[in-house]
CSV table of C-alpha atoms in Angstrom, one decimal:
chain,number,residue,atom,x,y,z
A,1,UNK,CA,-14.9,-4.2,-2.1
A,2,UNK,CA,-11.8,-6.7,-1.5
A,3,UNK,CA,-9.0,-5.6,1.0
A,4,UNK,CA,-5.5,-5.8,-0.5
A,5,UNK,CA,-2.4,-5.8,1.5
A,6,UNK,CA,0.4,-4.7,-0.6
A,7,UNK,CA,2.5,-2.3,1.3
A,8,UNK,CA,5.8,-3.2,-1.2
A,9,UNK,CA,3.7,-3.3,-4.0
A,10,UNK,CA,5.0,-6.8,-4.9
A,11,UNK,CA,1.4,-7.5,-7.1
A,12,UNK,CA,-1.0,-8.4,-4.6
A,13,UNK,CA,-3.0,-5.9,-5.9
A,14,UNK,CA,-2.8,-7.0,-9.5
A,15,UNK,CA,-3.8,-10.5,-8.7
A,16,UNK,CA,-6.9,-8.9,-6.9
A,17,UNK,CA,-7.6,-7.0,-10.0
A,18,UNK,CA,-7.4,-9.6,-12.4
A,19,UNK,CA,-9.5,-12.0,-10.2
A,20,UNK,CA,-12.0,-9.3,-9.8
A,21,UNK,CA,-12.2,-8.8,-13.6
A,22,UNK,CA,-12.3,-12.4,-14.2
A,23,UNK,CA,-14.8,-13.1,-11.6
A,24,UNK,CA,-17.2,-10.0,-11.2
A,25,UNK,CA,-16.5,-8.1,-14.5
A,26,UNK,CA,-17.4,-5.0,-12.8
A,27,UNK,CA,-18.4,-1.6,-15.1
A,28,UNK,CA,-16.4,0.4,-13.0
A,29,UNK,CA,-13.6,-0.4,-10.8
A,30,UNK,CA,-13.4,1.4,-7.7
A,31,UNK,CA,-10.0,1.9,-5.7
A,32,UNK,CA,-9.6,2.9,-2.4
A,33,UNK,CA,-7.0,3.0,0.2
A,34,UNK,CA,-7.3,3.2,3.9
A,35,UNK,CA,-4.3,4.8,4.2
A,36,UNK,CA,-5.2,8.4,2.5
A,37,UNK,CA,-1.1,9.4,3.4
A,38,UNK,CA,0.3,6.9,1.0
A,39,UNK,CA,-1.8,6.1,-2.0
A,40,UNK,CA,1.2,4.4,-4.0
A,41,UNK,CA,-0.8,1.2,-4.2
A,42,UNK,CA,-3.6,3.2,-5.7
A,43,UNK,CA,-1.5,4.8,-8.1
A,44,UNK,CA,0.1,1.1,-9.1
A,45,UNK,CA,-3.4,-0.3,-9.8
A,46,UNK,CA,-4.3,2.6,-11.9
A,47,UNK,CA,-1.4,2.0,-14.0
A,48,UNK,CA,-1.7,-1.9,-14.0
A,49,UNK,CA,-5.7,-1.1,-15.1
A,50,UNK,CA,-4.5,1.3,-17.7
A,51,UNK,CA,-2.2,-1.0,-19.2
A,52,UNK,CA,-4.8,-3.6,-19.8
A,53,UNK,CA,-6.9,-1.5,-21.5
A,54,UNK,CA,-10.8,-1.5,-21.7
A,55,UNK,CA,-11.4,-0.9,-18.0
A,56,UNK,CA,-12.8,2.0,-16.3
A,57,UNK,CA,-11.4,2.7,-12.6
A,58,UNK,CA,-12.6,5.5,-10.1
A,59,UNK,CA,-10.2,6.5,-7.5
A,60,UNK,CA,-11.6,9.3,-5.7
A,61,UNK,CA,-8.6,10.1,-3.3
A,62,UNK,CA,-7.1,10.7,-6.5
A,63,UNK,CA,-7.8,14.0,-8.6
A,64,UNK,CA,-9.4,13.4,-11.9
A,65,UNK,CA,-6.7,15.0,-13.4
A,66,UNK,CA,-4.3,12.4,-12.4
A,67,UNK,CA,-6.3,9.5,-13.0
A,68,UNK,CA,-7.1,10.6,-16.8
A,69,UNK,CA,-3.5,11.4,-17.2
A,70,UNK,CA,-2.6,7.8,-15.9
A,71,UNK,CA,-5.1,6.0,-18.6
A,72,UNK,CA,-3.8,8.9,-21.2
A,73,UNK,CA,-6.8,10.9,-22.0
A,74,UNK,CA,-8.6,14.2,-21.2
A,75,UNK,CA,-10.5,14.6,-18.2
A,76,UNK,CA,-13.6,14.9,-20.2
A,77,UNK,CA,-13.1,11.7,-21.8
A,78,UNK,CA,-12.3,10.2,-18.4
A,79,UNK,CA,-15.7,11.5,-17.1
A,80,UNK,CA,-17.9,10.2,-20.1
A,81,UNK,CA,-15.9,6.8,-19.4
A,82,UNK,CA,-17.2,7.0,-15.8
A,83,UNK,CA,-20.7,8.2,-16.6
A,84,UNK,CA,-20.9,5.2,-19.1
A,85,UNK,CA,-18.6,2.5,-18.6
A,86,UNK,CA,-20.0,0.0,-20.9
A,87,UNK,CA,-19.9,2.9,-23.6
A,88,UNK,CA,-17.0,3.2,-26.4
A,89,UNK,CA,-14.1,2.6,-23.7
A,90,UNK,CA,-11.9,1.0,-26.4
A,91,UNK,CA,-11.6,4.4,-27.9
A,92,UNK,CA,-9.6,5.4,-24.9
A,93,UNK,CA,-7.6,2.7,-24.8
């Protein structure tokens, strides 16, 4: 986990995601907010990841239906991608 302090959504989360993808290349990107009353940065990070395509993100604080909608897939497709992130994720991009 990498802490990101970006309360105004100025893009620090994008830099952290880019660095994580470049250096770690995780199968799943886990997003979590220490402030569950404000998940706006988590949502922006999900939107950023969905714009990149080919990445699978997990945000347990946000309903699967919302995460799937952000990625433009069905809940079933999202669950399959989380269960097998190295599968045919490109089909969901």
